[in-house]
Protein backbone atom coordinates (compact mmCIF):
# COMPACT_ATOMS: atom_id res chain seq x y z
CA UNK A 1 0.00 0.00 0.00
CA UNK A 2 1.51 3.31 -0.99
CA UNK A 3 1.66 6.25 1.37
CA UNK A 4 -0.62 8.47 -0.75
CA UNK A 5 -3.38 5.86 -0.65
CA UNK A 6 -2.95 5.42 3.09
CA UNK A 7 -3.24 9.17 3.67
CA UNK A 8 -6.37 9.33 1.49
CA UNK A 9 -7.99 6.50 3.44
CA UNK A 10 -7.08 8.01 6.83
CA UNK A 11 -8.46 11.41 5.79
CA UNK A 12 -11.71 10.05 4.40
CA UNK A 13 -12.47 7.83 7.38
CA UNK A 14 -11.44 10.55 9.84
CA UNK A 15 -14.01 12.87 8.28
CA UNK A 16 -16.58 10.20 9.20
CA UNK A 17 -15.31 9.84 12.83
CA UNK A 18 -13.65 6.48 12.18
CA UNK A 19 -10.07 6.02 13.33
CA UNK A 20 -7.73 4.15 10.95
CA UNK A 21 -4.45 2.39 11.71
CA UNK A 22 -2.28 0.40 9.28
CA UNK A 23 -0.41 -2.79 10.16
CA UNK A 24 2.02 -4.96 8.25
CA UNK A 25 0.88 -8.34 9.59
CA UNK A 26 -1.96 -10.08 11.36
CA UNK A 27 0.44 -10.72 14.23
CA UNK A 28 0.92 -6.94 14.65
CA UNK A 29 -2.84 -6.51 14.88
CA UNK A 30 -3.11 -9.25 17.46
CA UNK A 31 -0.53 -7.52 19.65
CA UNK A 32 -2.30 -4.17 19.31
CA UNK A 33 -5.65 -5.69 20.27
CA UNK A 34 -4.13 -7.31 23.36
CA UNK A 35 -2.63 -3.93 24.34
CA UNK A 36 -5.85 -1.99 23.81
CA UNK A 37 -8.56 -4.24 25.22
CA UNK A 38 -8.56 -4.42 29.03
CA UNK A 39 -8.58 -7.95 30.48
CA UNK A 40 -11.50 -7.24 32.81
CA UNK A 41 -14.13 -6.42 30.22
CA UNK A 42 -16.54 -8.20 27.93
CA UNK A 43 -15.82 -8.67 24.24
CA UNK A 44 -18.13 -9.74 21.44
CA UNK A 45 -16.58 -11.39 18.41
CA UNK A 46 -18.00 -11.18 14.89
CA UNK A 47 -17.70 -14.36 12.86
CA UNK A 48 -14.68 -13.79 10.63
CA UNK A 49 -12.14 -15.99 8.88
CA UNK A 50 -9.49 -13.38 9.64
CA UNK A 51 -10.23 -13.37 13.37
CA UNK A 52 -10.27 -17.15 13.41
CA UNK A 53 -6.74 -17.10 12.01
CA UNK A 54 -5.77 -14.79 14.88
CA UNK A 55 -7.45 -16.99 17.51
CA UNK A 56 -8.36 -13.76 19.21
CA UNK A 57 -11.13 -15.40 21.25
CA UNK A 58 -8.76 -17.97 22.70
CA UNK A 59 -6.14 -15.35 23.56
CA UNK A 60 -8.63 -13.03 25.28
CA UNK A 61 -10.23 -15.88 27.20
CA UNK A 62 -6.84 -16.97 28.50
CA UNK A 63 -6.51 -13.50 30.09
CA UNK A 64 -9.84 -13.92 31.85
CA UNK A 65 -11.83 -11.69 29.48
CA UNK A 66 -15.51 -12.49 29.11
CA UNK A 67 -15.73 -13.41 25.42
CA UNK A 68 -18.93 -13.92 23.43
CA UNK A 69 -18.01 -15.79 20.27
CA UNK A 70 -20.88 -17.69 18.66
CA UNK A 71 -18.48 -20.00 16.83
CA UNK A 72 -17.45 -21.47 20.20
CA UNK A 73 -21.03 -22.25 21.23
CA UNK A 74 -21.85 -25.90 21.82
CA UNK A 75 -25.47 -25.80 20.72
CA UNK A 76 -28.04 -23.61 19.02
CA UNK A 77 -29.32 -22.17 22.29
CA UNK A 78 -25.84 -21.05 23.27
CA UNK A 79 -25.24 -19.61 19.80
CA UNK A 80 -28.27 -17.37 20.17
CA UNK A 81 -27.24 -16.35 23.70
CA UNK A 82 -23.71 -15.45 22.50
CA UNK A 83 -25.09 -13.39 19.63
CA UNK A 84 -27.39 -11.43 21.95
CA UNK A 85 -24.71 -10.91 24.64
CA UNK A 86 -22.34 -9.56 21.97
CA UNK A 87 -24.73 -6.71 21.31
CA UNK A 88 -24.07 -5.25 24.75
CA UNK A 89 -20.42 -6.18 25.24
CA UNK A 90 -17.90 -3.46 26.14
CA UNK A 91 -15.91 -4.15 23.00
CA UNK A 92 -16.75 -5.71 19.67
CA UNK A 93 -14.09 -7.13 17.35
CA UNK A 94 -14.98 -8.13 13.84
CA UNK A 95 -13.83 -8.45 10.27
CA UNK A 96 -15.66 -6.80 7.41
CA UNK A 97 -16.44 -7.66 3.79
CA UNK A 98 -15.25 -4.48 2.09
CA UNK A 99 -14.18 -0.90 2.66
CA UNK A 100 -14.03 1.94 0.17
CA UNK A 101 -11.26 4.47 -0.10
CA UNK A 102 -14.05 7.04 0.19
CA UNK A 103 -14.63 5.93 3.78
CA UNK A 104 -17.41 3.31 3.75
CA UNK A 105 -17.52 -0.03 5.55
CA UNK A 106 -19.74 -2.50 3.69
CA UNK A 107 -21.02 -5.84 4.93
CA UNK A 108 -23.38 -8.60 3.98
CA UNK A 109 -24.81 -10.48 6.92
CA UNK A 110 -27.07 -13.49 7.33
CA UNK A 111 -29.01 -13.01 10.57
CA UNK A 112 -27.69 -9.49 11.20
CA UNK A 113 -26.12 -9.83 14.66
CA UNK A 114 -22.67 -8.81 13.43
CA UNK A 115 -23.76 -5.64 11.68
CA UNK A 116 -26.11 -4.79 14.57
CA UNK A 117 -23.20 -4.80 17.05
CA UNK A 118 -21.04 -2.78 14.68
CA UNK A 119 -23.71 -0.10 14.45
CA UNK A 120 -24.82 0.23 18.07
CA UNK A 121 -24.22 -1.28 21.51
CA UNK A 122 -20.54 -1.89 22.27
CA UNK A 123 -18.68 1.31 23.24
CA UNK A 124 -15.63 0.28 21.25
CA UNK A 125 -15.55 -1.50 17.92
CA UNK A 126 -12.43 -2.82 16.20
CA UNK A 127 -12.83 -3.73 12.53
CA UNK A 128 -9.99 -5.77 11.02
CA UNK A 129 -9.56 -5.91 7.25
CA UNK A 130 -6.96 -7.15 4.77
CA UNK A 131 -5.78 -5.04 1.82
CA UNK A 132 -7.64 -7.30 -0.65
CA UNK A 133 -10.93 -5.79 0.56
CA UNK A 134 -10.04 -2.17 -0.18
CA UNK A 135 -12.23 -0.90 -3.03
CA UNK A 136 -12.01 2.41 -4.84
CA UNK A 137 -15.64 3.45 -4.46
CA UNK A 138 -18.81 2.58 -2.56
CA UNK A 139 -20.22 0.99 -5.74
CA UNK A 140 -17.15 -1.22 -6.05
CA UNK A 141 -17.47 -2.25 -2.40
CA UNK A 142 -21.14 -3.21 -2.85
CA UNK A 143 -20.25 -5.21 -5.96
CA UNK A 144 -17.55 -6.96 -4.00
CA UNK A 145 -19.74 -8.02 -1.10
CA UNK A 146 -22.48 -9.28 -3.43
CA UNK A 147 -20.33 -11.09 -5.96
CA UNK A 148 -17.30 -12.20 -3.96
CA UNK A 149 -18.00 -12.19 -0.21
CA UNK A 150 -21.52 -13.62 -0.32
CA UNK A 151 -20.77 -16.75 -2.38
CA UNK A 152 -17.54 -17.48 -0.54
CA UNK A 153 -19.16 -17.04 2.85
CA UNK A 154 -22.04 -19.25 1.71
CA UNK A 155 -19.62 -22.01 0.79
CA UNK A 156 -17.82 -21.68 4.13
CA UNK A 157 -21.08 -21.84 6.07
CA UNK A 158 -22.45 -24.81 4.11
CA UNK A 159 -25.21 -22.96 2.24
CA UNK A 160 -25.89 -23.37 -1.46
CA UNK A 161 -27.40 -20.20 -2.93
CA UNK A 162 -27.42 -19.76 -6.75
CA UNK A 163 -24.46 -17.33 -6.67
CA UNK A 164 -22.21 -20.28 -5.88
CA UNK A 165 -22.88 -21.76 -9.31
CA UNK A 166 -23.38 -18.49 -11.18
CA UNK A 167 -20.19 -16.95 -9.77
CA UNK A 168 -22.08 -13.73 -9.09
CA UNK A 169 -25.18 -12.50 -7.28
CA UNK A 170 -28.45 -13.25 -9.08
CA UNK A 171 -30.56 -11.51 -6.43
CA UNK A 172 -32.08 -14.77 -5.21
CA UNK A 173 -34.99 -15.18 -2.81
CA UNK A 174 -34.16 -18.74 -1.80
CA UNK A 175 -33.98 -20.31 1.64
CA UNK A 176 -30.24 -20.65 1.01
CA UNK A 177 -29.78 -16.91 0.83
CA UNK A 178 -26.87 -15.70 2.98
CA UNK A 179 -27.21 -11.95 2.55
CA UNK A 180 -30.45 -10.85 4.14
CA UNK A 181 -28.65 -7.69 5.26
CA UNK A 182 -26.52 -5.42 3.12
CA UNK A 183 -25.25 -2.69 5.41
CA UNK A 184 -23.23 0.40 4.54
CA UNK A 185 -21.64 2.16 7.48
CA UNK A 186 -21.24 5.76 6.38
CA UNK A 187 -19.62 6.99 9.58
CA UNK A 188 -19.98 7.12 13.33
CA UNK A 189 -21.89 9.49 15.61
CA UNK A 190 -19.48 8.74 18.50
CA UNK A 191 -16.03 9.92 17.44
CA UNK A 192 -13.37 7.18 17.44
CA UNK A 193 -15.78 4.55 18.76
CA UNK A 194 -14.88 2.58 15.65
CA UNK A 195 -11.26 1.71 14.90
CA UNK A 196 -10.41 0.30 11.51
CA UNK A 197 -7.24 -1.82 11.40
CA UNK A 198 -6.02 -2.32 7.84
CA UNK A 199 -3.44 -5.05 7.31
CA UNK A 200 -0.97 -5.23 4.44
CA UNK A 201 -1.94 -8.87 3.76
CA UNK A 202 -4.64 -10.64 1.75
CA UNK A 203 -7.08 -11.96 4.34
CA UNK A 204 -10.50 -13.57 4.23
CA UNK A 205 -13.23 -12.79 1.77
S1 LIG B 1 -29.00 -12.55 -3.04
FE1 LIG B 1 -28.70 -14.77 -3.31
S2 LIG B 1 -27.50 -14.92 -5.20
FE2 LIG B 1 -27.27 -12.82 -4.42
S3 LIG B 1 -25.43 -12.85 -3.13
FE3 LIG B 1 -27.20 -13.18 -1.80
S4 LIG B 1 -27.32 -15.39 -1.63
FE4 LIG B 1 -26.07 -14.98 -3.44
PDB file of C-alpha atoms in Angstrom, residues 46-144:
ATOM      1  CA  UNK A  46     -17.997 -11.184  14.891  1.00  0.00           C
ATOM      2  CA  UNK A  47     -17.698 -14.365  12.856  1.00  0.00           C
ATOM      3  CA  UNK A  48     -14.684 -13.789  10.626  1.00  0.00           C
ATOM      4  CA  UNK A  49     -12.140 -15.992   8.876  1.00  0.00           C
ATOM      5  CA  UNK A  50      -9.493 -13.380   9.638  1.00  0.00           C
ATOM      6  CA  UNK A  51     -10.227 -13.367  13.367  1.00  0.00           C
ATOM      7  CA  UNK A  52     -10.270 -17.152  13.414  1.00  0.00           C
ATOM      8  CA  UNK A  53      -6.742 -17.098  12.010  1.00  0.00           C
ATOM      9  CA  UNK A  54      -5.772 -14.785  14.875  1.00  0.00           C
ATOM     10  CA  UNK A  55      -7.446 -16.990  17.512  1.00  0.00           C
ATOM     11  CA  UNK A  56      -8.357 -13.757  19.213  1.00  0.00           C
ATOM     12  CA  UNK A  57     -11.132 -15.399  21.249  1.00  0.00           C
ATOM     13  CA  UNK A  58      -8.757 -17.970  22.702  1.00  0.00           C
ATOM     14  CA  UNK A  59      -6.141 -15.347  23.556  1.00  0.00           C
ATOM     15  CA  UNK A  60      -8.628 -13.029  25.276  1.00  0.00           C
ATOM     16  CA  UNK A  61     -10.226 -15.884  27.198  1.00  0.00           C
ATOM     17  CA  UNK A  62      -6.838 -16.969  28.503  1.00  0.00           C
ATOM     18  CA  UNK A  63      -6.505 -13.501  30.094  1.00  0.00           C
ATOM     19  CA  UNK A  64      -9.842 -13.922  31.853  1.00  0.00           C
ATOM     20  CA  UNK A  65     -11.825 -11.689  29.481  1.00  0.00           C
ATOM     21  CA  UNK A  66     -15.507 -12.487  29.108  1.00  0.00           C
ATOM     22  CA  UNK A  67     -15.731 -13.406  25.416  1.00  0.00           C
ATOM     23  CA  UNK A  68     -18.929 -13.917  23.428  1.00  0.00           C
ATOM     24  CA  UNK A  69     -18.012 -15.792  20.269  1.00  0.00           C
ATOM     25  CA  UNK A  70     -20.876 -17.695  18.662  1.00  0.00           C
ATOM     26  CA  UNK A  71     -18.484 -20.000  16.827  1.00  0.00           C
ATOM     27  CA  UNK A  72     -17.449 -21.466  20.196  1.00  0.00           C
ATOM     28  CA  UNK A  73     -21.033 -22.248  21.228  1.00  0.00           C
ATOM     29  CA  UNK A  74     -21.850 -25.896  21.822  1.00  0.00           C
ATOM     30  CA  UNK A  75     -25.468 -25.804  20.717  1.00  0.00           C
ATOM     31  CA  UNK A  76     -28.042 -23.610  19.016  1.00  0.00           C
ATOM     32  CA  UNK A  77     -29.317 -22.174  22.293  1.00  0.00           C
ATOM     33  CA  UNK A  78     -25.841 -21.047  23.274  1.00  0.00           C
ATOM     34  CA  UNK A  79     -25.236 -19.608  19.797  1.00  0.00           C
ATOM     35  CA  UNK A  80     -28.269 -17.369  20.173  1.00  0.00           C
ATOM     36  CA  UNK A  81     -27.244 -16.353  23.695  1.00  0.00           C
ATOM     37  CA  UNK A  82     -23.712 -15.451  22.501  1.00  0.00           C
ATOM     38  CA  UNK A  83     -25.090 -13.386  19.629  1.00  0.00           C
ATOM     39  CA  UNK A  84     -27.386 -11.434  21.951  1.00  0.00           C
ATOM     40  CA  UNK A  85     -24.711 -10.910  24.639  1.00  0.00           C
ATOM     41  CA  UNK A  86     -22.345  -9.565  21.971  1.00  0.00           C
ATOM     42  CA  UNK A  87     -24.733  -6.715  21.312  1.00  0.00           C
ATOM     43  CA  UNK A  88     -24.071  -5.251  24.753  1.00  0.00           C
ATOM     44  CA  UNK A  89     -20.417  -6.184  25.239  1.00  0.00           C
ATOM     45  CA  UNK A  90     -17.902  -3.459  26.143  1.00  0.00           C
ATOM     46  CA  UNK A  91     -15.914  -4.147  22.995  1.00  0.00           C
ATOM     47  CA  UNK A  92     -16.751  -5.714  19.673  1.00  0.00           C
ATOM     48  CA  UNK A  93     -14.087  -7.126  17.353  1.00  0.00           C
ATOM     49  CA  UNK A  94     -14.977  -8.131  13.838  1.00  0.00           C
ATOM     50  CA  UNK A  95     -13.831  -8.451  10.271  1.00  0.00           C
ATOM     51  CA  UNK A  96     -15.656  -6.795   7.407  1.00  0.00           C
ATOM     52  CA  UNK A  97     -16.444  -7.659   3.794  1.00  0.00           C
ATOM     53  CA  UNK A  98     -15.252  -4.478   2.090  1.00  0.00           C
ATOM     54  CA  UNK A  99     -14.183  -0.896   2.655  1.00  0.00           C
ATOM     55  CA  UNK A 100     -14.033   1.939   0.171  1.00  0.00           C
ATOM     56  CA  UNK A 101     -11.260   4.465  -0.103  1.00  0.00           C
ATOM     57  CA  UNK A 102     -14.046   7.038   0.185  1.00  0.00           C
ATOM     58  CA  UNK A 103     -14.632   5.926   3.779  1.00  0.00           C
ATOM     59  CA  UNK A 104     -17.414   3.314   3.745  1.00  0.00           C
ATOM     60  CA  UNK A 105     -17.516  -0.026   5.547  1.00  0.00           C
ATOM     61  CA  UNK A 106     -19.739  -2.499   3.687  1.00  0.00           C
ATOM     62  CA  UNK A 107     -21.021  -5.837   4.929  1.00  0.00           C
ATOM     63  CA  UNK A 108     -23.382  -8.603   3.977  1.00  0.00           C
ATOM     64  CA  UNK A 109     -24.812 -10.484   6.915  1.00  0.00           C
ATOM     65  CA  UNK A 110     -27.067 -13.487   7.331  1.00  0.00           C
ATOM     66  CA  UNK A 111     -29.015 -13.015  10.570  1.00  0.00           C
ATOM     67  CA  UNK A 112     -27.693  -9.494  11.204  1.00  0.00           C
ATOM     68  CA  UNK A 113     -26.119  -9.829  14.660  1.00  0.00           C
ATOM     69  CA  UNK A 114     -22.670  -8.807  13.428  1.00  0.00           C
ATOM     70  CA  UNK A 115     -23.760  -5.636  11.680  1.00  0.00           C
ATOM     71  CA  UNK A 116     -26.106  -4.786  14.565  1.00  0.00           C
ATOM     72  CA  UNK A 117     -23.202  -4.797  17.055  1.00  0.00           C
ATOM     73  CA  UNK A 118     -21.043  -2.783  14.677  1.00  0.00           C
ATOM     74  CA  UNK A 119     -23.706  -0.101  14.454  1.00  0.00           C
ATOM     75  CA  UNK A 120     -24.824   0.227  18.072  1.00  0.00           C
ATOM     76  CA  UNK A 121     -24.220  -1.280  21.508  1.00  0.00           C
ATOM     77  CA  UNK A 122     -20.544  -1.893  22.274  1.00  0.00           C
ATOM     78  CA  UNK A 123     -18.684   1.312  23.242  1.00  0.00           C
ATOM     79  CA  UNK A 124     -15.632   0.275  21.246  1.00  0.00           C
ATOM     80  CA  UNK A 125     -15.552  -1.505  17.917  1.00  0.00           C
ATOM     81  CA  UNK A 126     -12.434  -2.820  16.197  1.00  0.00           C
ATOM     82  CA  UNK A 127     -12.826  -3.726  12.526  1.00  0.00           C
ATOM     83  CA  UNK A 128      -9.990  -5.774  11.025  1.00  0.00           C
ATOM     84  CA  UNK A 129      -9.564  -5.905   7.252  1.00  0.00           C
ATOM     85  CA  UNK A 130      -6.955  -7.148   4.771  1.00  0.00           C
ATOM     86  CA  UNK A 131      -5.776  -5.040   1.821  1.00  0.00           C
ATOM     87  CA  UNK A 132      -7.640  -7.302  -0.647  1.00  0.00           C
ATOM     88  CA  UNK A 133     -10.931  -5.790   0.558  1.00  0.00           C
ATOM     89  CA  UNK A 134     -10.041  -2.169  -0.177  1.00  0.00           C
ATOM     90  CA  UNK A 135     -12.227  -0.902  -3.033  1.00  0.00           C
ATOM     91  CA  UNK A 136     -12.009   2.407  -4.841  1.00  0.00           C
ATOM     92  CA  UNK A 137     -15.637   3.454  -4.455  1.00  0.00           C
ATOM     93  CA  UNK A 138     -18.811   2.577  -2.562  1.00  0.00           C
ATOM     94  CA  UNK A 139     -20.222   0.987  -5.739  1.00  0.00           C
ATOM     95  CA  UNK A 140     -17.150  -1.220  -6.053  1.00  0.00           C
ATOM     96  CA  UNK A 141     -17.471  -2.249  -2.398  1.00  0.00           C
ATOM     97  CA  UNK A 142     -21.136  -3.215  -2.847  1.00  0.00           C
ATOM     98  CA  UNK A 143     -20.248  -5.211  -5.956  1.00  0.00           C
ATOM     99  CA  UNK A 144     -17.545  -6.965  -4.004  1.00  0.00           C
TER     100      UNK A 144
END
